Coordinates of N, CA, C and O and ligand atoms in Angstrom, one line a residue:
M1 N 289.0 1.0 0.3 CA 288.4 2.3 0.4 C 286.9 2.1 0.6 O 286.2 1.3 -0.1
T2 N 286.3 2.8 1.5 CA 284.9 2.8 1.8 C 284.2 3.9 1.1 O 284.6 5.1 1.2
T3 N 283.1 3.6 0.4 CA 282.3 4.6 -0.2 C 281.0 4.7 0.4 O 280.3 3.7 0.5
T4 N 280.6 5.9 0.9 CA 279.3 6.1 1.5 C 278.5 6.9 0.5 O 279.0 7.6 -0.3
P5 N 277.2 6.8 0.6 CA 276.3 7.5 -0.3 C 276.6 9.0 -0.4 O 276.6 9.6 -1.4
A6 N 276.9 9.6 0.8 CA 277.1 11.0 0.8 C 278.4 11.5 0.1 O 278.5 12.6 -0.3
S7 N 279.3 10.6 -0.1 CA 280.6 11.0 -0.7 C 280.7 10.5 -2.1 O 281.7 10.8 -2.8
R8 N 279.7 9.8 -2.6 CA 279.8 9.3 -4.0 C 279.5 10.4 -5.0 O 278.8 11.4 -4.7
A9 N 280.0 10.3 -6.2 CA 279.7 11.2 -7.2 C 278.3 11.0 -7.7 O 277.8 9.9 -7.8
Y10 N 277.6 12.1 -7.9 CA 276.2 12.0 -8.4 C 276.2 12.3 -9.9 O 276.3 13.5 -10.2
G11 N 276.0 11.3 -10.7 CA 276.0 11.5 -12.1 C 274.7 12.0 -12.6 O 273.7 12.1 -11.8
P12 N 274.5 12.3 -13.9 CA 273.2 12.7 -14.4 C 272.2 11.6 -14.3 O 272.5 10.4 -14.4
L13 N 271.0 12.0 -14.0 CA 269.9 11.0 -13.9 C 269.5 10.7 -15.3 O 269.5 11.5 -16.2
P14 N 269.0 9.4 -15.5 CA 268.4 9.1 -16.8 C 267.1 10.0 -17.0 O 266.6 10.5 -16.0
A15 N 266.7 10.2 -18.2 CA 265.5 11.0 -18.5 C 264.6 10.2 -19.4 O 264.4 10.5 -20.6
P16 N 264.0 9.1 -18.9 CA 263.1 8.3 -19.7 C 261.8 9.1 -20.1 O 261.3 9.8 -19.3
A17 N 261.4 8.9 -21.3 CA 260.2 9.6 -21.8 C 259.0 9.1 -21.1 O 258.8 7.9 -20.9
P18 N 258.1 10.0 -20.8 CA 256.8 9.6 -20.2 C 255.8 9.1 -21.2 O 256.0 9.3 -22.4
E19 N 254.8 8.3 -20.7 CA 253.7 8.0 -21.6 C 252.8 9.3 -21.6 O 252.5 9.8 -20.6
V20 N 252.5 9.7 -22.8 CA 251.6 10.9 -22.9 C 250.2 10.5 -23.3 O 250.0 9.7 -24.2
H21 N 249.3 10.9 -22.4 CA 247.8 10.6 -22.6 C 247.1 11.9 -23.0 O 247.6 13.0 -22.8
P22 N 245.9 11.8 -23.5 CA 245.1 13.0 -23.8 C 245.1 14.1 -22.7 O 245.3 15.3 -23.0
E23 N 244.9 13.6 -21.5 CA 244.7 14.6 -20.4 C 246.1 15.2 -20.0 O 246.1 16.2 -19.3
T24 N 247.2 14.6 -20.4 CA 248.5 15.1 -20.0 C 249.3 15.7 -21.2 O 250.4 16.2 -21.0
A25 N 248.7 15.7 -22.4 CA 249.4 16.1 -23.6 C 249.8 17.6 -23.5 O 251.0 18.0 -23.8
A26 N 248.9 18.5 -23.0 CA 249.3 19.9 -22.9 C 250.4 20.1 -21.9 O 251.3 20.9 -22.1
F27 N 250.4 19.3 -20.8 CA 251.5 19.5 -19.8 C 252.8 19.1 -20.4 O 253.8 19.8 -20.3
W28 N 252.8 17.9 -21.1 CA 254.1 17.5 -21.6 C 254.6 18.3 -22.8 O 255.8 18.6 -22.9
A29 N 253.7 18.9 -23.5 CA 254.1 19.8 -24.6 C 254.7 21.1 -24.0 O 255.7 21.6 -24.5
G30 N 254.2 21.5 -22.8 CA 254.8 22.6 -22.1 C 256.2 22.4 -21.7 O 257.1 23.2 -21.7
T31 N 256.5 21.1 -21.2 CA 257.8 20.8 -20.7 C 258.8 21.0 -21.8 O 260.0 21.4 -21.6
A32 N 258.4 20.7 -23.1 CA 259.4 20.8 -24.2 C 259.7 22.3 -24.4 O 260.8 22.6 -25.0
R33 N 258.9 23.2 -24.0 CA 259.1 24.6 -24.2 C 259.8 25.2 -22.9 O 259.9 26.4 -22.8
G34 N 260.0 24.4 -21.9 CA 260.6 24.9 -20.6 C 259.5 25.5 -19.8 O 259.8 26.4 -18.9
E35 N 258.3 25.1 -19.9 CA 257.2 25.7 -19.1 C 256.6 24.6 -18.2 O 256.3 23.5 -18.6
L36 N 256.4 24.9 -16.9 CA 255.8 24.0 -16.0 C 254.3 24.5 -15.9 O 254.0 25.5 -15.4
L37 N 253.4 23.6 -16.5 CA 252.0 24.0 -16.5 C 251.2 23.2 -15.5 O 251.4 22.1 -15.2
L38 N 250.3 24.0 -14.9 CA 249.3 23.4 -14.0 C 247.9 23.6 -14.5 O 247.8 24.4 -15.5
Q39 N 247.0 23.0 -14.0 CA 245.6 23.3 -14.3 C 245.0 24.2 -13.2 O 245.4 24.0 -12.0
H40 N 244.1 25.0 -13.6 CA 243.4 25.9 -12.6 C 241.9 25.7 -12.8 O 241.4 25.8 -13.9
C41 N 241.2 25.4 -11.7 CA 239.8 25.2 -11.8 C 239.1 26.5 -11.8 O 239.2 27.3 -10.9
Q42 N 238.2 26.8 -12.9 CA 237.5 28.0 -13.0 C 236.3 28.1 -12.0 O 235.8 29.2 -11.9
D43 N 236.0 27.0 -11.4 CA 234.8 27.0 -10.5 C 235.2 27.2 -9.1 O 234.6 27.9 -8.3
C44 N 236.3 26.4 -8.6 CA 236.6 26.5 -7.2 C 238.0 27.1 -7.0 O 238.5 27.2 -5.9
A45 N 238.7 27.5 -8.1 CA 240.0 28.2 -8.0 C 241.1 27.4 -7.5 O 242.2 27.9 -7.1
S46 N 241.0 26.0 -7.5 CA 242.1 25.2 -7.1 C 243.1 25.1 -8.2 O 242.8 25.0 -9.3
A47 N 244.4 25.0 -7.7 CA 245.5 24.6 -8.6 C 245.6 23.1 -8.6 O 245.5 22.5 -7.5
I48 N 245.7 22.5 -9.8 CA 245.6 21.0 -9.9 C 246.9 20.4 -10.5 O 247.4 20.9 -11.5
W49 N 247.4 19.4 -9.9 CA 248.5 18.6 -10.4 C 248.2 17.2 -9.8 O 247.8 17.1 -8.7
Y50 N 248.2 16.2 -10.6 CA 248.6 15.9 -11.9 C 247.5 16.2 -12.9 O 246.3 16.2 -12.5
P51 N 247.8 16.4 -14.2 CA 246.8 16.8 -15.1 C 245.6 15.8 -15.2 O 245.9 14.6 -15.2
R52 N 244.4 16.3 -15.3 CA 243.3 15.4 -15.4 C 242.1 16.1 -16.0 O 242.2 17.3 -16.3
F53 N 241.0 15.4 -16.3 CA 239.8 16.0 -16.9 C 238.9 16.7 -16.0 O 238.2 17.6 -16.3
L54 N 238.9 16.2 -14.7 CA 237.9 16.7 -13.7 C 238.7 17.3 -12.5 O 239.7 16.8 -12.1
C55 N 238.2 18.4 -12.0 CA 238.7 19.0 -10.8 C 238.6 18.0 -9.7 O 237.4 17.5 -9.4
P56 N 239.6 17.6 -9.0 CA 239.5 16.6 -7.9 C 238.8 17.2 -6.6 O 238.4 16.5 -5.7
H57 N 238.6 18.5 -6.6 CA 238.0 19.2 -5.5 C 236.5 19.4 -5.6 O 235.7 19.2 -4.7
C58 N 236.0 19.8 -6.9 CA 234.6 20.0 -7.1 C 234.0 19.3 -8.3 O 232.9 19.6 -8.6
H59 N 234.8 18.5 -9.0 CA 234.4 17.7 -10.1 C 234.0 18.6 -11.4 O 233.4 18.1 -12.3
S60 N 234.4 19.8 -11.4 CA 234.2 20.7 -12.5 C 235.1 20.2 -13.7 O 236.2 19.7 -13.5
T61 N 234.5 20.4 -14.9 CA 235.4 20.2 -16.1 C 235.9 21.5 -16.6 O 236.6 21.5 -17.7
R62 N 235.6 22.6 -16.0 CA 236.1 23.9 -16.5 C 237.5 24.2 -15.9 O 237.7 25.0 -15.0
L63 N 238.4 23.5 -16.6 CA 239.9 23.6 -16.2 C 240.6 24.3 -17.2 O 240.4 24.1 -18.4
E64 N 241.4 25.3 -16.8 CA 242.3 26.0 -17.8 C 243.7 25.7 -17.4 O 244.1 25.3 -16.3
T65 N 244.6 25.8 -18.4 CA 246.0 25.5 -18.2 C 246.7 26.9 -17.9 O 246.5 27.8 -18.7
V66 N 247.5 26.9 -16.9 CA 248.3 28.1 -16.5 C 249.7 27.7 -16.3 O 250.0 26.6 -15.9
E67 N 250.6 28.7 -16.5 CA 252.0 28.4 -16.3 C 252.3 28.7 -14.8 O 252.0 29.7 -14.3
A68 N 253.0 27.7 -14.2 CA 253.4 27.9 -12.8 C 254.7 28.7 -12.7 O 255.4 28.9 -13.7
T69 N 255.0 29.2 -11.5 CA 256.2 30.0 -11.3 C 257.4 29.1 -11.5 O 258.5 29.6 -11.8
G70 N 257.3 27.8 -11.3 CA 258.4 26.9 -11.3 C 259.2 26.9 -10.0 O 260.3 26.3 -10.0
R71 N 258.6 27.5 -9.0 CA 259.3 27.5 -7.7 C 258.5 26.9 -6.6 O 257.3 26.9 -6.7
G72 N 259.2 26.4 -5.6 CA 258.5 25.8 -4.5 C 259.4 25.5 -3.4 O 260.5 26.1 -3.3
T73 N 258.9 24.7 -2.4 CA 259.8 24.4 -1.3 C 259.9 22.8 -1.2 O 258.9 22.1 -1.6
L74 N 261.0 22.4 -0.6 CA 261.2 21.0 -0.5 C 260.4 20.5 0.7 O 260.6 20.9 1.8
Y75 N 259.4 19.6 0.4 CA 258.4 19.2 1.4 C 258.9 17.9 2.1 O 258.7 17.8 3.3
S76 N 259.5 17.0 1.3 CA 260.0 15.8 1.8 C 261.0 15.2 0.8 O 260.9 15.5 -0.4
F77 N 262.0 14.4 1.3 CA 262.9 13.8 0.3 C 263.5 12.6 0.9 O 263.6 12.4 2.2
T78 N 264.0 11.7 0.1 CA 264.8 10.6 0.5 C 265.9 10.3 -0.5 O 265.8 10.6 -1.7
L79 N 267.0 9.8 0.0 CA 268.1 9.4 -0.9 C 267.9 8.0 -1.3 O 267.9 7.0 -0.5
T80 N 267.7 7.7 -2.6 CA 267.4 6.4 -3.1 C 268.8 5.8 -3.5 O 269.4 6.4 -4.4
T81 N 269.2 4.8 -2.9 CA 270.5 4.2 -3.2 C 270.5 3.1 -4.2 O 271.5 2.8 -4.7
R82 N 269.3 2.5 -4.4 CA 269.2 1.4 -5.4 C 268.0 1.6 -6.2 O 266.9 1.3 -5.8
G83 N 268.2 2.2 -7.4 CA 267.1 2.4 -8.3 C 266.7 1.2 -9.1 O 267.4 0.1 -9.1
I84 N 265.6 1.2 -9.8 CA 265.2 0.1 -10.6 C 264.9 0.7 -12.0 O 264.9 1.9 -12.3
L85 N 264.7 -0.3 -13.0 CA 264.4 0.1 -14.4 C 265.4 1.1 -14.9 O 266.6 0.8 -14.9
D86 N 265.0 2.2 -15.5 CA 265.9 3.1 -16.1 C 266.9 3.7 -15.1 O 267.9 4.2 -15.4
Y87 N 266.6 3.6 -13.8 CA 267.4 4.2 -12.7 C 268.3 3.2 -12.1 O 269.0 3.5 -11.1
K88 N 268.4 2.0 -12.7 CA 269.1 0.8 -12.1 C 270.6 1.1 -11.9 O 271.1 0.8 -10.8
D89 N 271.2 1.8 -12.8 CA 272.7 2.0 -12.8 C 273.1 3.4 -12.6 O 274.3 3.8 -12.8
C90 N 272.2 4.3 -12.1 CA 272.6 5.7 -12.1 C 273.2 6.1 -10.7 O 273.6 7.3 -10.5
G91 N 273.3 5.2 -9.8 CA 273.8 5.6 -8.5 C 272.8 6.3 -7.6 O 271.6 6.4 -8.0
P92 N 273.1 6.7 -6.4 CA 272.2 7.3 -5.5 C 271.6 8.6 -6.1 O 272.3 9.3 -6.8
Y93 N 270.3 8.8 -5.9 CA 269.6 10.0 -6.4 C 268.5 10.4 -5.4 O 268.1 9.6 -4.6
V94 N 268.1 11.6 -5.5 CA 267.2 12.1 -4.5 C 265.8 12.1 -5.1 O 265.5 12.7 -6.1
L95 N 264.9 11.4 -4.4 CA 263.5 11.4 -4.7 C 262.8 12.3 -3.8 O 263.1 12.3 -2.6
A96 N 261.9 13.2 -4.3 CA 261.4 14.3 -3.4 C 260.0 14.6 -3.7 O 259.5 14.4 -4.8
L97 N 259.3 15.2 -2.7 CA 258.1 15.9 -2.9 C 258.3 17.4 -2.8 O 258.9 17.8 -1.8
V98 N 258.0 18.1 -3.8 CA 258.2 19.6 -3.8 C 256.8 20.2 -3.7 O 255.9 19.8 -4.5
E99 N 256.6 21.1 -2.8 CA 255.3 21.8 -2.7 C 255.4 23.1 -3.5 O 256.2 24.0 -3.2
L100 N 254.7 23.1 -4.7 CA 254.8 24.2 -5.5 C 254.2 25.5 -4.9 O 253.3 25.4 -4.0
D101 N 254.7 26.6 -5.3 CA 254.2 27.9 -4.7 C 252.7 28.0 -4.9 O 251.9 28.7 -4.2
E102 N 252.1 27.3 -6.0 CA 250.7 27.4 -6.3 C 249.9 26.4 -5.4 O 248.7 26.4 -5.4
G103 N 250.6 25.5 -4.7 CA 249.9 24.6 -3.7 C 250.1 23.2 -3.9 O 250.4 22.4 -2.9
P104 N 250.0 22.6 -5.2 CA 250.1 21.2 -5.3 C 251.5 20.7 -5.0 O 252.5 21.4 -5.1
K105 N 251.6 19.4 -4.6 CA 252.9 18.8 -4.3 C 253.2 17.9 -5.5 O 252.3 17.1 -6.0
M106 N 254.5 17.9 -5.9 CA 254.9 17.2 -7.1 C 256.0 16.2 -6.7 O 257.0 16.6 -6.1
M107 N 255.8 14.9 -7.1 CA 256.9 13.9 -6.9 C 258.0 14.2 -8.0 O 257.6 14.3 -9.2
T108 N 259.2 14.3 -7.6 CA 260.2 14.7 -8.5 C 261.6 14.3 -8.0 O 261.7 13.5 -7.1
N109 N 262.6 14.8 -8.7 CA 264.0 14.6 -8.2 C 264.6 15.9 -7.9 O 264.3 16.9 -8.5
I110 N 265.5 15.9 -6.9 CA 266.4 17.1 -6.6 C 267.7 16.9 -7.3 O 268.3 15.8 -7.1
V111 N 268.1 17.8 -8.1 CA 269.4 17.7 -8.8 C 270.3 18.9 -8.6 O 269.8 19.9 -8.0
E112 N 271.5 18.8 -9.0 CA 272.5 19.9 -8.9 C 272.7 20.2 -7.4 O 272.8 21.4 -7.1
A113 N 272.7 19.2 -6.5 CA 272.7 19.5 -5.1 C 273.5 18.3 -4.4 O 273.4 17.2 -4.9
D114 N 274.2 18.6 -3.4 CA 274.7 17.6 -2.5 C 273.6 17.2 -1.5 O 273.1 18.0 -0.8
P115 N 273.2 15.9 -1.6 CA 272.0 15.5 -0.8 C 272.2 15.7 0.7 O 271.2 15.9 1.4
S116 N 273.5 15.7 1.1 CA 273.7 15.9 2.6 C 273.4 17.3 3.0 O 273.4 17.6 4.2
E117 N 273.3 18.2 2.0 CA 273.0 19.6 2.4 C 271.6 20.1 2.1 O 271.2 21.2 2.3
L118 N 270.7 19.1 1.8 CA 269.3 19.4 1.6 C 268.6 19.5 2.9 O 268.9 18.8 3.9
A119 N 267.5 20.3 2.9 CA 266.8 20.5 4.2 C 265.3 20.8 3.8 O 265.0 21.4 2.8
I120 N 264.4 20.2 4.6 CA 263.0 20.4 4.5 C 262.7 21.9 4.5 O 263.3 22.6 5.4
G121 N 261.9 22.4 3.6 CA 261.5 23.8 3.6 C 262.4 24.6 2.7 O 262.2 25.8 2.5
Q122 N 263.5 24.0 2.2 CA 264.4 24.7 1.3 C 263.7 25.2 0.0 O 262.9 24.4 -0.5
R123 N 264.1 26.3 -0.5 CA 263.5 26.8 -1.7 C 264.2 26.1 -2.9 O 265.4 25.9 -2.9
V124 N 263.3 25.7 -3.9 CA 263.8 25.0 -5.1 C 263.2 25.6 -6.3 O 262.1 26.2 -6.2
E125 N 263.8 25.4 -7.4 CA 263.2 25.8 -8.7 C 263.4 24.7 -9.8 O 264.2 23.9 -9.7
V126 N 262.5 24.8 -10.7 CA 262.4 23.7 -11.7 C 263.5 23.8 -12.7 O 264.0 24.9 -13.1
V127 N 264.0 22.7 -13.2 CA 264.9 22.6 -14.4 C 264.3 21.4 -15.2 O 263.6 20.6 -14.7
F128 N 264.5 21.5 -16.5 CA 263.9 20.5 -17.4 C 265.0 19.6 -18.0 O 266.0 20.1 -18.5
H129 N 264.8 18.3 -17.9 CA 265.8 17.3 -18.5 C 265.1 16.7 -19.7 O 264.1 15.9 -19.6
D130 N 265.7 17.0 -20.9 CA 265.2 16.6 -22.2 C 265.2 15.0 -22.3 O 266.2 14.4 -22.0
T131 N 264.0 14.5 -22.7 CA 264.0 13.0 -22.9 C 264.5 12.6 -24.2 O 264.6 11.4 -24.5
G132 N 264.6 13.6 -25.2 CA 265.0 13.3 -26.5 C 263.8 12.9 -27.4 O 263.9 12.5 -28.5
E133 N 262.6 12.9 -26.8 CA 261.4 12.4 -27.5 C 260.3 13.5 -27.5 O 259.1 13.1 -27.4
G134 N 260.6 14.8 -27.4 CA 259.7 15.8 -27.5 C 259.0 16.2 -26.2 O 258.0 16.9 -26.1
T135 N 259.6 15.7 -25.1 CA 259.2 16.0 -23.7 C 260.4 16.2 -22.9 O 261.5 15.9 -23.3
A136 N 260.2 16.8 -21.7 CA 261.3 17.0 -20.8 C 260.7 16.7 -19.3 O 259.5 16.9 -19.1
L137 N 261.6 16.2 -18.5 CA 261.2 15.8 -17.1 C 261.4 17.0 -16.2 O 262.6 17.5 -16.2
P138 N 260.4 17.5 -15.5 CA 260.6 18.6 -14.5 C 261.3 18.1 -13.3 O 260.8 17.2 -12.6
R139 N 262.5 18.6 -13.0 CA 263.2 18.3 -11.8 C 263.5 19.6 -11.1 O 263.3 20.7 -11.7
F140 N 264.0 19.5 -9.9 CA 264.2 20.8 -9.1 C 265.6 20.8 -8.6 O 266.2 19.8 -8.3
R141 N 266.1 22.1 -8.4 CA 267.4 22.3 -7.8 C 267.2 23.4 -6.8 O 266.3 24.3 -6.9
P142 N 268.1 23.4 -5.8 CA 268.1 24.4 -4.8 C 268.2 25.8 -5.4 O 269.0 26.0 -6.3
V143 N 267.5 26.8 -4.8 CA 267.7 28.2 -5.1 C 268.6 28.8 -4.1 O 268.4 28.6 -2.9
P144 N 269.6 29.6 -4.5 CA 270.4 30.2 -3.5 C 269.5 31.1 -2.6 O 268.6 31.7 -3.0
A145 N 269.9 31.1 -1.3 CA 269.0 31.7 -0.3 C 268.6 33.1 -0.6 O 267.4 33.5 -0.4
Q146 N 269.5 33.9 -1.2 CA 269.2 35.3 -1.4 C 268.2 35.5 -2.6 O 267.6 36.6 -2.8
N147 N 268.0 34.4 -3.4 CA 267.1 34.5 -4.5 C 265.7 33.8 -4.3 O 264.9 33.8 -5.1
G148 N 265.6 33.1 -3.1 CA 264.4 32.3 -2.9 C 263.1 33.1 -2.7 O 262.1 32.6 -2.7
Ligands
LIG201 ZN1 237.2 22.8 -8.7

């Protein structure tokens, strides 16, 4: 029997806990509550991802934390057939860039989807995978067309 990536079963992805640093602590605390948090620059109005101390656009330190809608579009993706480290034995999985509705692009995984049916520009929404250590990993799943 021949098994191709598109016909294999896609099991749950591992959810390794992230390293939490002072500039990312608020973000990771939000994930534990099921909130996707971004930073918003009060000087140039940019939405910022990944969390940091300085606005990457104007170097302001006047950043506030705001909750994102948790929705976006699939900007790019690839089917990873051979993972490493925590992903070594999980089988093929989708690594993706999602462009959030607020603007930033987030490296993530697409879950709860048949990879052969994914398309650039498709609407996606965040889901959180509990790491078991007080944080959760934001991943995305397709939104049914009538709800996007
Ligand atoms: Zn700024």
